[in-house]
CSV table of C-alpha atoms in Angstrom, one decimal:
chain,number,residue,atom,x,y,z
A,1272,UNK,CA,259.4,168.7,-22.7
A,1273,UNK,CA,258.9,169.2,-26.2
A,1274,UNK,CA,255.3,168.7,-28.3
A,1275,UNK,CA,254.1,169.2,-31.6
A,1276,UNK,CA,250.0,169.4,-31.5
A,1277,UNK,CA,248.0,169.2,-34.5
A,1278,UNK,CA,244.5,169.9,-35.2
A,1279,UNK,CA,242.6,169.4,-38.4
A,1280,UNK,CA,239.1,169.2,-36.5
A,1281,UNK,CA,237.3,171.2,-38.8
A,1282,UNK,CA,238.7,174.4,-41.6
A,1283,UNK,CA,241.2,175.2,-40.0
A,1284,UNK,CA,244.0,173.2,-40.1
A,1285,UNK,CA,247.3,174.0,-37.4
A,1286,UNK,CA,250.6,173.4,-35.2
A,1287,UNK,CA,251.9,174.1,-32.7
A,1288,UNK,CA,255.1,173.2,-31.1
A,1289,UNK,CA,254.3,173.8,-26.9
A,1290,UNK,CA,257.3,173.1,-24.1
A,1291,UNK,CA,256.5,171.3,-21.2
A,1292,UNK,CA,255.4,174.7,-19.0
A,1293,UNK,CA,253.2,175.6,-21.8
A,1294,UNK,CA,255.7,177.8,-24.0
A,1295,UNK,CA,254.9,178.4,-27.2
A,1296,UNK,CA,257.4,177.9,-29.3
A,1297,UNK,CA,255.2,178.1,-32.5
A,1298,UNK,CA,252.2,178.2,-33.8
A,1299,UNK,CA,251.4,177.7,-36.9
A,1300,UNK,CA,247.0,178.1,-38.8
A,1301,UNK,CA,246.8,177.6,-42.5
A,1302,UNK,CA,244.4,180.4,-43.2
A,1303,UNK,CA,245.8,183.0,-41.5
A,1304,UNK,CA,249.6,181.7,-42.7
A,1305,UNK,CA,248.5,182.6,-45.9
A,1306,UNK,CA,250.0,179.4,-47.5
A,1307,UNK,CA,247.2,179.4,-50.0
A,1308,UNK,CA,249.8,181.5,-52.6
A,1309,UNK,CA,251.4,178.3,-52.4
A,1310,UNK,CA,248.5,176.3,-53.9
A,1311,UNK,CA,247.8,178.9,-56.6
A,1312,UNK,CA,245.4,180.5,-54.3
A,1313,UNK,CA,242.9,178.0,-54.5
A,1314,UNK,CA,241.7,176.3,-50.5
A,1315,UNK,CA,238.6,175.3,-50.5
A,1316,UNK,CA,236.6,176.2,-47.1
A,1317,UNK,CA,235.8,173.4,-45.9
A,1318,UNK,CA,237.4,169.8,-47.4
A,1319,UNK,CA,239.8,167.2,-46.1
A,1320,UNK,CA,241.4,167.3,-49.5
A,1321,UNK,CA,242.3,171.2,-48.3
A,1322,UNK,CA,244.2,169.7,-45.1
A,1323,UNK,CA,245.9,167.0,-46.9
A,1324,UNK,CA,247.4,169.7,-49.0
A,1325,UNK,CA,248.0,171.6,-46.0
A,1326,UNK,CA,249.2,169.3,-43.0
A,1327,UNK,CA,252.5,169.0,-44.0
A,1328,UNK,CA,252.9,172.4,-45.1
A,1329,UNK,CA,252.0,173.3,-42.3
A,1330,UNK,CA,254.1,170.9,-39.8
A,1331,UNK,CA,256.9,172.2,-41.6
A,1332,UNK,CA,256.9,175.4,-40.7
A,1333,UNK,CA,255.8,175.1,-37.1
A,1334,UNK,CA,259.3,173.1,-37.2
A,1335,UNK,CA,261.2,175.6,-38.4
A,1336,UNK,CA,259.9,178.4,-36.2
A,1337,UNK,CA,260.0,176.5,-33.1
A,1338,UNK,CA,264.1,175.5,-34.4
A,1339,UNK,CA,264.1,172.2,-33.1
A,1340,UNK,CA,264.1,169.2,-35.4
A,1341,UNK,CA,261.1,167.0,-35.3
A,1342,UNK,CA,264.2,164.0,-33.5
A,1343,UNK,CA,264.1,166.6,-30.5
A,1344,UNK,CA,260.4,165.9,-29.7
A,1345,UNK,CA,259.1,163.7,-26.8
A,1346,UNK,CA,255.7,163.5,-28.4
A,1347,UNK,CA,252.8,164.3,-31.6
A,1348,UNK,CA,249.4,165.2,-29.9
A,1349,UNK,CA,246.4,165.5,-32.3
A,1350,UNK,CA,242.7,166.7,-31.7
A,1351,UNK,CA,240.9,163.5,-32.7
A,1352,UNK,CA,237.5,164.3,-31.6
A,1353,UNK,CA,235.3,165.6,-31.8
A,1354,UNK,CA,234.9,166.8,-35.8
A,1355,UNK,CA,234.1,166.2,-39.2
A,1356,UNK,CA,236.0,162.7,-39.5
A,1357,UNK,CA,237.1,163.3,-42.7
A,1358,UNK,CA,239.0,165.9,-41.1
A,1359,UNK,CA,240.6,164.5,-37.7
A,1360,UNK,CA,241.9,161.6,-39.9
A,1361,UNK,CA,244.0,163.4,-42.2
A,1362,UNK,CA,245.6,165.2,-38.9
A,1363,UNK,CA,245.4,161.5,-37.5
A,1364,UNK,CA,247.6,160.4,-40.2
A,1365,UNK,CA,250.2,162.6,-40.4
A,1366,UNK,CA,250.6,162.6,-36.2
A,1367,UNK,CA,250.2,158.2,-36.4
A,1368,UNK,CA,253.1,158.7,-39.4
A,1369,UNK,CA,255.7,161.0,-37.3
A,1370,UNK,CA,255.1,158.9,-34.4
A,1371,UNK,CA,256.3,155.8,-36.5
A,1372,UNK,CA,258.3,157.3,-38.6
A,1373,UNK,CA,260.5,158.9,-35.5
A,1374,UNK,CA,259.7,156.5,-32.7
A,1375,UNK,CA,257.4,159.1,-30.7
A,1376,UNK,CA,254.6,158.3,-28.2
A,1377,UNK,CA,251.3,159.7,-29.6
A,1378,UNK,CA,248.7,161.4,-27.5
A,1379,UNK,CA,245.2,161.8,-28.8
A,1380,UNK,CA,243.8,165.2,-27.6
A,1381,UNK,CA,239.9,166.2,-27.1
A,1382,UNK,CA,239.2,169.4,-29.2
A,1383,UNK,CA,237.0,170.6,-27.1
A,1384,UNK,CA,239.1,170.4,-23.5
A,1385,UNK,CA,241.6,171.7,-25.2
A,1386,UNK,CA,239.5,174.9,-25.8
A,1387,UNK,CA,238.9,175.6,-22.3
A,1388,UNK,CA,242.8,174.8,-21.6
A,1389,UNK,CA,243.2,176.9,-23.5
A,1390,UNK,CA,242.3,179.3,-20.2
A,1391,UNK,CA,245.4,177.7,-18.2
A,1392,UNK,CA,248.1,178.7,-21.5
A,1393,UNK,CA,246.8,182.5,-21.3
A,1394,UNK,CA,246.2,182.8,-17.2
A,1395,UNK,CA,250.3,181.2,-17.1
A,1396,UNK,CA,248.3,179.4,-13.7
A,1397,UNK,CA,246.5,176.5,-12.3
A,1398,UNK,CA,242.5,176.8,-13.4
A,1399,UNK,CA,241.5,173.1,-12.0
A,1400,UNK,CA,238.9,172.2,-10.9
A,1401,UNK,CA,237.0,174.5,-12.9
A,1402,UNK,CA,233.6,174.9,-14.4
A,1403,UNK,CA,234.0,175.0,-18.2
A,1404,UNK,CA,232.1,176.4,-21.1
A,1405,UNK,CA,232.9,176.0,-24.8
A,1406,UNK,CA,230.5,177.7,-26.9
A,1407,UNK,CA,231.2,178.0,-30.3
A,1408,UNK,CA,230.0,177.2,-33.7
A,1409,UNK,CA,229.8,174.1,-33.9
A,1410,UNK,CA,229.6,173.1,-29.7
A,1411,UNK,CA,228.0,174.7,-26.9
A,1412,UNK,CA,229.1,172.7,-24.3
A,1413,UNK,CA,229.1,172.7,-20.4
A,1414,UNK,CA,231.7,170.7,-18.1
A,1415,UNK,CA,233.3,169.9,-15.4
A,1416,UNK,CA,236.8,170.1,-14.8
A,1417,UNK,CA,238.1,168.4,-12.2
A,1418,UNK,CA,241.7,168.8,-13.0
A,1419,UNK,CA,243.2,168.9,-16.7
A,1420,UNK,CA,242.6,165.1,-18.0
A,1421,UNK,CA,239.4,164.3,-16.5
A,1422,UNK,CA,236.5,166.5,-18.3
A,1423,UNK,CA,233.1,165.5,-16.8
A,1424,UNK,CA,230.6,166.5,-19.5
A,1425,UNK,CA,227.3,168.5,-18.0
A,1426,UNK,CA,224.9,169.1,-20.8
A,1427,UNK,CA,225.2,170.7,-23.7
A,1428,UNK,CA,223.6,171.6,-26.5
A,1429,UNK,CA,220.3,169.8,-27.7
A,1430,UNK,CA,220.1,171.5,-31.6
A,1431,UNK,CA,222.0,174.4,-32.9
A,1432,UNK,CA,225.0,175.3,-31.4
A,1433,UNK,CA,225.4,179.5,-30.1
A,1434,UNK,CA,227.7,180.2,-33.3
A,1435,UNK,CA,225.9,178.2,-35.1
A,1436,UNK,CA,222.6,180.5,-34.1
A,1437,UNK,CA,224.8,183.4,-34.6
A,1438,UNK,CA,225.2,182.6,-38.4
A,1439,UNK,CA,222.3,181.7,-39.4
A,1440,UNK,CA,220.2,185.1,-37.5
A,1441,UNK,CA,223.1,186.7,-39.6
A,1442,UNK,CA,222.3,185.5,-42.8
A,1443,UNK,CA,218.7,186.2,-42.4
A,1444,UNK,CA,219.6,189.6,-41.8
A,1445,UNK,CA,221.8,189.5,-44.9
A,1446,UNK,CA,224.8,189.6,-43.0
A,1447,UNK,CA,227.7,188.5,-44.1
A,1448,UNK,CA,229.7,185.3,-43.1
A,1449,UNK,CA,230.9,184.5,-41.1
A,1450,UNK,CA,227.5,186.2,-39.0
A,1451,UNK,CA,228.7,186.7,-35.2
A,1452,UNK,CA,230.8,189.8,-35.4
A,1453,UNK,CA,228.4,191.1,-38.4
A,1454,UNK,CA,225.7,190.5,-35.3
A,1455,UNK,CA,227.4,191.9,-32.5
A,1456,UNK,CA,228.0,195.3,-34.8
A,1457,UNK,CA,224.9,195.2,-35.7
A,1458,UNK,CA,223.4,195.0,-32.4
A,1459,UNK,CA,224.9,197.5,-31.4
A,1460,UNK,CA,223.0,200.2,-32.4
A,1461,UNK,CA,219.7,198.4,-31.6
A,1462,UNK,CA,217.2,197.9,-28.6
A,1463,UNK,CA,218.0,194.2,-26.6
A,1464,UNK,CA,214.9,194.5,-25.0
A,1465,UNK,CA,212.6,195.2,-27.9
A,1466,UNK,CA,211.3,191.6,-28.1
A,1467,UNK,CA,211.2,188.9,-26.2
A,1468,UNK,CA,212.7,186.6,-27.4
A,1469,UNK,CA,212.4,182.5,-26.4
A,1470,UNK,CA,215.3,181.8,-23.6
A,1471,UNK,CA,215.3,177.7,-23.3
A,1472,UNK,CA,215.7,175.9,-20.2
A,1473,UNK,CA,216.6,179.1,-18.5
A,1474,UNK,CA,214.0,178.8,-15.1
A,1475,UNK,CA,215.0,175.1,-15.4
A,1476,UNK,CA,216.9,172.6,-13.5
A,1477,UNK,CA,218.8,171.1,-16.9
A,1478,UNK,CA,222.0,171.7,-17.9
A,1479,UNK,CA,220.6,172.3,-21.6
A,1480,UNK,CA,220.9,174.4,-24.3
A,1481,UNK,CA,218.4,175.7,-27.0
A,1482,UNK,CA,218.7,177.9,-30.0
A,1483,UNK,CA,216.9,176.1,-32.5
A,1484,UNK,CA,213.7,177.6,-31.1
A,1485,UNK,CA,214.5,180.9,-30.6
A,1486,UNK,CA,216.6,181.6,-34.5
A,1487,UNK,CA,212.6,179.9,-35.6
A,1488,UNK,CA,211.1,183.1,-33.5
A,1489,UNK,CA,213.6,185.4,-35.0
A,1490,UNK,CA,212.4,184.1,-38.4
A,1491,UNK,CA,208.6,184.9,-37.6
A,1492,UNK,CA,209.6,188.5,-36.8
A,1493,UNK,CA,211.3,189.1,-39.4
A,1494,UNK,CA,209.8,187.8,-42.6
A,1495,UNK,CA,206.9,185.7,-41.1
A,1496,UNK,CA,206.6,182.6,-42.0
A,1497,UNK,CA,206.1,181.7,-46.0
A,1498,UNK,CA,209.1,180.9,-47.7
A,1499,UNK,CA,211.8,184.3,-48.3
A,1500,UNK,CA,214.5,185.1,-49.8
A,1501,UNK,CA,216.6,186.7,-46.8
A,1502,UNK,CA,219.3,188.0,-49.3
A,1503,UNK,CA,216.8,190.7,-51.1
A,1504,UNK,CA,214.5,190.8,-47.7
A,1505,UNK,CA,214.1,194.7,-47.2
A,1506,UNK,CA,213.7,195.7,-43.7
A,1507,UNK,CA,213.8,198.8,-41.8
A,1508,UNK,CA,217.0,199.1,-40.7
A,1509,UNK,CA,215.8,199.7,-37.0
A,1510,UNK,CA,213.9,196.7,-37.1
A,1511,UNK,CA,217.3,195.0,-37.6
A,1512,UNK,CA,218.7,196.4,-35.8
A,1513,UNK,CA,216.8,195.6,-32.4
A,1514,UNK,CA,216.1,192.4,-33.3
A,1515,UNK,CA,219.7,191.6,-33.7
A,1516,UNK,CA,220.2,193.3,-29.9
A,1517,UNK,CA,217.4,191.3,-29.2
A,1518,UNK,CA,218.4,187.8,-30.6
A,1519,UNK,CA,222.4,188.5,-29.1
A,1520,UNK,CA,220.6,189.3,-25.3
A,1521,UNK,CA,218.3,186.0,-25.4
A,1522,UNK,CA,221.5,184.0,-26.3
A,1523,UNK,CA,223.8,185.9,-23.8
A,1524,UNK,CA,220.9,185.3,-21.2
A,1525,UNK,CA,220.8,181.8,-21.5
A,1526,UNK,CA,225.0,180.7,-21.9
A,1527,UNK,CA,225.3,183.0,-18.4
A,1528,UNK,CA,221.8,181.8,-16.8
A,1529,UNK,CA,223.0,178.2,-17.2
A,1530,UNK,CA,226.4,178.7,-16.6
A,1531,UNK,CA,226.3,179.9,-13.9
A,1532,UNK,CA,223.8,177.7,-12.7
A,1533,UNK,CA,226.1,174.8,-13.1
A,1534,UNK,CA,229.0,176.8,-10.9
A,1535,UNK,CA,226.6,176.7,-8.3
A,1536,UNK,CA,225.8,173.5,-8.7
A,1537,UNK,CA,229.4,172.5,-8.9
A,1538,UNK,CA,230.4,174.3,-5.3
A,1539,UNK,CA,233.8,175.3,-7.1
A,1540,UNK,CA,234.7,179.0,-7.7
A,1541,UNK,CA,236.4,179.2,-11.3
A,1542,UNK,CA,234.6,179.1,-14.2
A,1543,UNK,CA,237.3,179.3,-18.1
A,1544,UNK,CA,235.3,180.2,-21.1
A,1545,UNK,CA,236.7,178.6,-24.5
A,1546,UNK,CA,235.8,178.7,-28.1
A,1547,UNK,CA,234.8,181.2,-31.3
A,1548,UNK,CA,231.3,182.6,-29.7
A,1549,UNK,CA,234.0,183.4,-26.0
A,1550,UNK,CA,234.7,186.5,-28.7
A,1551,UNK,CA,231.6,188.0,-28.3
A,1552,UNK,CA,231.6,191.6,-26.1
A,1553,UNK,CA,228.0,191.2,-24.7
A,1554,UNK,CA,229.5,187.8,-23.6
A,1555,UNK,CA,231.9,188.3,-22.4
A,1556,UNK,CA,231.5,191.7,-20.3
A,1557,UNK,CA,228.2,190.2,-18.9
A,1558,UNK,CA,230.0,186.7,-17.8
A,1559,UNK,CA,232.9,189.1,-16.6
A,1560,UNK,CA,229.9,191.1,-14.0
A,1561,UNK,CA,228.4,188.2,-13.0
A,1562,UNK,CA,231.6,186.5,-12.0
A,1563,UNK,CA,232.5,189.9,-10.3
A,1564,UNK,CA,229.8,190.4,-8.2
A,1565,UNK,CA,230.0,186.1,-7.4
A,1566,UNK,CA,233.4,186.5,-6.5
A,1567,UNK,CA,234.4,183.7,-9.1
A,1568,UNK,CA,237.8,183.6,-10.8
A,1569,UNK,CA,236.9,184.5,-14.7
A,1570,UNK,CA,239.2,183.2,-17.0
A,1571,UNK,CA,238.2,183.5,-20.8
A,1572,UNK,CA,240.3,182.6,-23.2
A,1573,UNK,CA,242.1,186.0,-25.5
A,1574,UNK,CA,240.8,186.0,-29.1
A,1575,UNK,CA,243.8,184.3,-30.6
A,1576,UNK,CA,242.7,181.3,-28.5
A,1577,UNK,CA,239.0,181.1,-29.1
A,1578,UNK,CA,238.7,180.0,-32.7
A,1579,UNK,CA,240.5,176.9,-33.4
A,1580,UNK,CA,244.1,176.6,-32.9
A,1581,UNK,CA,246.1,173.9,-32.3
A,1582,UNK,CA,248.5,175.7,-29.3
A,1583,UNK,CA,245.6,174.3,-27.2
A,1584,UNK,CA,246.6,171.5,-27.6
A,1585,UNK,CA,248.7,171.7,-25.0
A,1586,UNK,CA,246.5,169.8,-22.3
A,1587,UNK,CA,248.5,167.1,-24.5
A,1588,UNK,CA,251.2,168.3,-22.3
A,1589,UNK,CA,249.5,167.1,-19.4
A,1590,UNK,CA,248.2,163.9,-21.0
A,1591,UNK,CA,251.9,163.4,-21.5
A,1592,UNK,CA,252.6,163.7,-17.6
A,1593,UNK,CA,249.7,161.8,-16.5
A,1594,UNK,CA,251.2,159.0,-19.1
A,1595,UNK,CA,248.2,159.2,-21.0
A,1596,UNK,CA,249.7,157.7,-24.2
A,1597,UNK,CA,247.7,156.3,-27.4
A,1598,UNK,CA,248.5,153.2,-29.1
A,1599,UNK,CA,249.1,153.4,-33.5
A,1600,UNK,CA,245.8,151.6,-34.4
A,1601,UNK,CA,243.7,154.4,-32.3
A,1602,UNK,CA,240.8,155.6,-34.7
A,1603,UNK,CA,238.9,159.6,-34.7
A,1604,UNK,CA,235.3,159.6,-33.7
A,1605,UNK,CA,233.5,162.4,-35.2
A,1606,UNK,CA,230.4,163.3,-33.0
A,1607,UNK,CA,229.7,163.6,-29.4
A,1608,UNK,CA,228.0,160.9,-29.5
A,1609,UNK,CA,226.4,158.3,-27.6
A,1610,UNK,CA,223.9,155.5,-27.5
A,1611,UNK,CA,220.3,155.9,-25.5
A,1612,UNK,CA,221.5,154.6,-21.6
A,1613,UNK,CA,217.9,152.8,-21.7
B,1365,UNK,CA,207.2,159.8,-58.2
B,1366,UNK,CA,204.6,159.6,-55.8
B,1367,UNK,CA,203.7,162.6,-53.0
B,1368,UNK,CA,202.2,162.9,-49.9
B,1369,UNK,CA,201.6,165.3,-47.2
B,1370,UNK,CA,201.1,165.3,-44.0
B,1371,UNK,CA,200.7,168.0,-41.1
B,1372,UNK,CA,202.3,168.2,-37.4
B,1373,UNK,CA,200.0,170.3,-35.1
B,1374,UNK,CA,202.8,170.6,-32.9
B,1375,UNK,CA,206.4,169.7,-31.6
B,1376,UNK,CA,205.0,166.5,-30.1
B,1377,UNK,CA,203.3,165.4,-33.5
B,1378,UNK,CA,206.6,166.3,-35.6
B,1379,UNK,CA,208.1,164.0,-32.9
B,1380,UNK,CA,205.9,161.2,-33.6
B,1381,UNK,CA,205.6,161.3,-37.0
B,1382,UNK,CA,209.4,161.3,-36.3
B,1383,UNK,CA,208.9,157.8,-34.7
B,1384,UNK,CA,206.8,156.6,-37.6
B,1385,UNK,CA,209.5,157.0,-40.8
B,1386,UNK,CA,211.8,155.4,-38.9
B,1387,UNK,CA,209.8,152.7,-38.1
B,1388,UNK,CA,209.5,152.6,-42.1
B,1389,UNK,CA,213.6,152.0,-42.0
B,1390,UNK,CA,214.4,148.3,-42.5
B,1391,UNK,CA,217.5,149.1,-43.9
B,1392,UNK,CA,220.6,151.2,-45.6
B,1393,UNK,CA,219.0,154.4,-47.3
B,1394,UNK,CA,219.0,157.9,-47.6
B,1395,UNK,CA,216.4,160.7,-46.5
B,1396,UNK,CA,216.3,164.8,-47.5
B,1397,UNK,CA,215.3,167.3,-45.3
B,1398,UNK,CA,214.5,170.5,-47.0
B,1399,UNK,CA,213.0,174.0,-45.9
B,1400,UNK,CA,214.0,177.0,-45.4
B,1401,UNK,CA,215.6,178.4,-41.6
B,1402,UNK,CA,213.4,177.5,-39.1
B,1403,UNK,CA,211.4,175.0,-40.6
B,1404,UNK,CA,212.3,171.9,-38.0
B,1405,UNK,CA,214.6,169.6,-40.3
B,1406,UNK,CA,216.7,169.5,-37.4
B,1407,UNK,CA,213.9,169.0,-35.4
B,1408,UNK,CA,212.4,165.8,-37.6
B,1409,UNK,CA,215.7,164.3,-37.8
B,1410,UNK,CA,216.3,164.3,-33.8
B,1411,UNK,CA,212.6,162.3,-33.9
B,1412,UNK,CA,214.1,160.3,-36.5
B,1413,UNK,CA,217.5,159.3,-35.4
B,1414,UNK,CA,216.2,159.1,-31.4
B,1415,UNK,CA,213.4,156.9,-33.0
B,1416,UNK,CA,216.6,154.5,-34.3
B,1417,UNK,CA,218.1,153.9,-30.7
B,1418,UNK,CA,220.7,157.0,-30.4
B,1419,UNK,CA,220.0,158.9,-27.0
B,1420,UNK,CA,217.5,162.4,-28.3
B,1421,UNK,CA,220.5,164.9,-26.3
B,1422,UNK,CA,223.4,163.6,-28.2
B,1423,UNK,CA,221.7,165.2,-31.6
B,1424,UNK,CA,222.6,168.3,-32.5
B,1425,UNK,CA,222.6,170.7,-35.5
B,1426,UNK,CA,225.3,168.8,-37.8
B,1427,UNK,CA,225.0,172.3,-39.8
B,1428,UNK,CA,228.8,173.5,-38.8
B,1429,UNK,CA,230.2,170.1,-38.0
B,1430,UNK,CA,228.4,169.4,-42.1
B,1431,UNK,CA,228.4,165.6,-40.5
B,1432,UNK,CA,227.5,163.7,-37.0
B,1433,UNK,CA,228.3,159.8,-37.0
B,1434,UNK,CA,226.1,158.2,-34.7
B,1435,UNK,CA,226.9,154.2,-33.9
B,1436,UNK,CA,223.5,152.7,-34.7
B,1437,UNK,CA,222.3,149.5,-33.5
B,1438,UNK,CA,222.4,147.6,-36.8
B,1439,UNK,CA,223.8,150.6,-38.8
B,1440,UNK,CA,225.9,153.3,-38.5
B,1441,UNK,CA,223.4,156.8,-39.0
B,1442,UNK,CA,225.3,160.0,-41.2
B,1443,UNK,CA,223.1,163.1,-39.9
B,1444,UNK,CA,224.3,165.5,-42.8
B,1445,UNK,CA,223.9,169.5,-43.4
B,1446,UNK,CA,224.6,170.6,-46.4
B,1447,UNK,CA,224.4,174.6,-45.5
B,1448,UNK,CA,227.6,175.8,-45.2
B,1449,UNK,CA,229.1,174.0,-48.3
B,1450,UNK,CA,229.4,176.2,-51.0
B,1451,UNK,CA,230.0,174.3,-54.2
B,1452,UNK,CA,229.9,170.9,-55.8
B,1453,UNK,CA,234.2,170.6,-55.1
B,1454,UNK,CA,233.7,170.5,-52.2
B,1455,UNK,CA,230.5,168.4,-51.6
B,1456,UNK,CA,232.8,166.0,-53.7
B,1457,UNK,CA,236.0,166.9,-51.3
B,1458,UNK,CA,233.6,166.0,-48.5
B,1459,UNK,CA,233.2,162.4,-50.1
B,1460,UNK,CA,229.0,163.1,-50.4
B,1461,UNK,CA,228.9,160.0,-51.8
B,1462,UNK,CA,229.5,157.5,-48.6
B,1463,UNK,CA,226.6,159.2,-47.5
B,1464,UNK,CA,224.7,158.8,-49.9
B,1465,UNK,CA,225.6,155.2,-51.7
B,1466,UNK,CA,226.6,154.0,-47.7
B,1467,UNK,CA,226.1,151.3,-46.2
B,1468,UNK,CA,224.5,153.6,-43.5
B,1469,UNK,CA,221.4,155.2,-42.6
B,1470,UNK,CA,221.4,158.8,-43.9
B,1471,UNK,CA,220.1,161.8,-43.4
B,1472,UNK,CA,220.7,164.9,-45.2
B,1473,UNK,CA,219.4,168.3,-44.3
B,1474,UNK,CA,219.3,170.9,-47.5
B,1475,UNK,CA,220.1,168.1,-49.9
B,1476,UNK,CA,218.3,170.5,-52.3
B,1477,UNK,CA,220.7,173.2,-52.0
B,1478,UNK,CA,222.8,170.3,-54.4
B,1479,UNK,CA,220.6,168.2,-57.2
B,1480,UNK,CA,223.2,165.7,-57.3
B,1481,UNK,CA,222.4,164.9,-53.9
B,1482,UNK,CA,218.3,165.9,-54.0
B,1483,UNK,CA,218.1,164.0,-57.0
B,1484,UNK,CA,219.5,160.2,-55.6
B,1485,UNK,CA,218.1,160.1,-52.7
B,1486,UNK,CA,215.5,157.6,-51.1
B,1487,UNK,CA,212.7,160.2,-49.9
B,1488,UNK,CA,212.3,163.6,-50.0
B,1489,UNK,CA,210.6,165.6,-47.2
B,1490,UNK,CA,210.1,169.3,-47.9
B,1491,UNK,CA,209.0,171.2,-44.8
B,1492,UNK,CA,206.6,173.9,-44.9
B,1493,UNK,CA,205.6,176.2,-41.6
B,1494,UNK,CA,201.6,176.6,-41.6
B,1495,UNK,CA,201.9,178.0,-38.4
B,1496,UNK,CA,203.8,179.3,-34.8
B,1497,UNK,CA,204.4,175.0,-34.7
B,1498,UNK,CA,201.8,173.6,-37.2
B,1499,UNK,CA,204.4,172.1,-40.0
B,1500,UNK,CA,202.8,170.5,-43.1
B,1501,UNK,CA,205.1,167.7,-44.6
B,1502,UNK,CA,205.0,166.6,-48.6
B,1503,UNK,CA,207.1,163.3,-49.1
B,1504,UNK,CA,208.2,162.5,-52.3
B,1505,UNK,CA,209.6,159.4,-53.2
B,1506,UNK,CA,210.5,157.9,-56.4
B,1507,UNK,CA,208.1,154.7,-58.2
B,1508,UNK,CA,209.4,151.5,-57.4
B,1509,UNK,CA,210.7,152.3,-54.4
B,1510,UNK,CA,210.8,150.2,-50.4
B,1511,UNK,CA,209.2,153.5,-49.5
B,1512,UNK,CA,206.0,153.4,-52.3
B,1513,UNK,CA,203.8,152.1,-49.9
B,1514,UNK,CA,205.0,155.0,-47.4
B,1515,UNK,CA,201.1,156.2,-47.0
B,1516,UNK,CA,199.6,153.5,-46.2
B,1517,UNK,CA,202.5,152.7,-43.8
B,1518,UNK,CA,202.3,156.3,-42.0
B,1519,UNK,CA,198.6,156.2,-42.0
B,1520,UNK,CA,198.9,152.4,-40.3
B,1521,UNK,CA,197.7,152.8,-36.6
B,1522,UNK,CA,196.6,156.1,-37.0
């Protein structure tokens, strides 16, 4: 079995070819492949037009690298939710067009489920059933993953995603974007216990995250309440490092506490973690230690599968086996949006 | 231009203010939410959008994804955040017009990063941090719009 997977939910335009045995024949991510040389050096970070410009060269390169032809494919998979609608639609239209022209079935992939499935790919073993944590710039969600095609959302952030909190606090500290790695580096020189920043919901039953109040608390500590230009703010370097360390500790404490709360309630013994923030060293180490102590099987996606990529779209292999195909008239769905249930 | 100020003492009061604003919305409209990091733009947006019938828990910050779309009861709701948008070209490539001039209810955080956005809203709300939980909301409403009587409407029922 050969499946072409396409990813265009946010900034990256990516494609991969995977086999039924989850072997990756090719994986291309536009921003890493220096495709911008083909576009006169202009690659806007976030723009559906950028996806439009990149999607065909990315697919072409992926097929070439895989050493196959389009006709060899058994199906075409594309991430259709969640994401920015203008970006999602580009990947979806490309996938639909290929399906129509080649007479191949279409598989619609959930981008967040795919982030967890990255652990299945990297571990090379069946990780289901498991509790899944997706923690990234746009999302912080916990799932009960019954099997590779049945994911139950347990809860998520009610305001900022963890990665967003990292980026915004990094911005306040005058660090460059993306803030995660820079903030962690600064935090390594700081005292994580100096400031007692809030840890929302940590002692509550609800599986929820909130990082907005934490961000505000950091702001008060750093710059008070008035209008400030964070880029020109003069702050003692040790204070900065201590704030970074205390902030990072608060985020990690929340993520770890809620995750193990979910694991305990699920009575499962496997935990899978994916998404860009899963690259954070403190989070990885804390999860690893806690999992060891509890005798849990922990899988954290390797760094290259943490950030957006198309390889994790190999979850489509499971959908293919389950006969989960989509009609060519499906639409993409931008948000994790639900109407009020009352 | 009409300018009005409201003060909310805490989160609950801010949520009530959001509810009142939502009650003023009777059709497609674009509202700008401006203020520094931590001012509470997303929190106020949540209050407004939840009052329009969306599950509160599903309303989170759109900073990373730029826009969250909700299928509202009567209109589509767009919760937009321009924090991560770096220049006007990107704004146009994102299709900002579909949100500003679209037929849905649009709430735009960090609208003041781009005057072409900020100057084309039906209401602009500047949020100022005035205490640990206290916030001041300064509403700017152009003349001759449906929000011209915003002050009376918001004070009604107090």
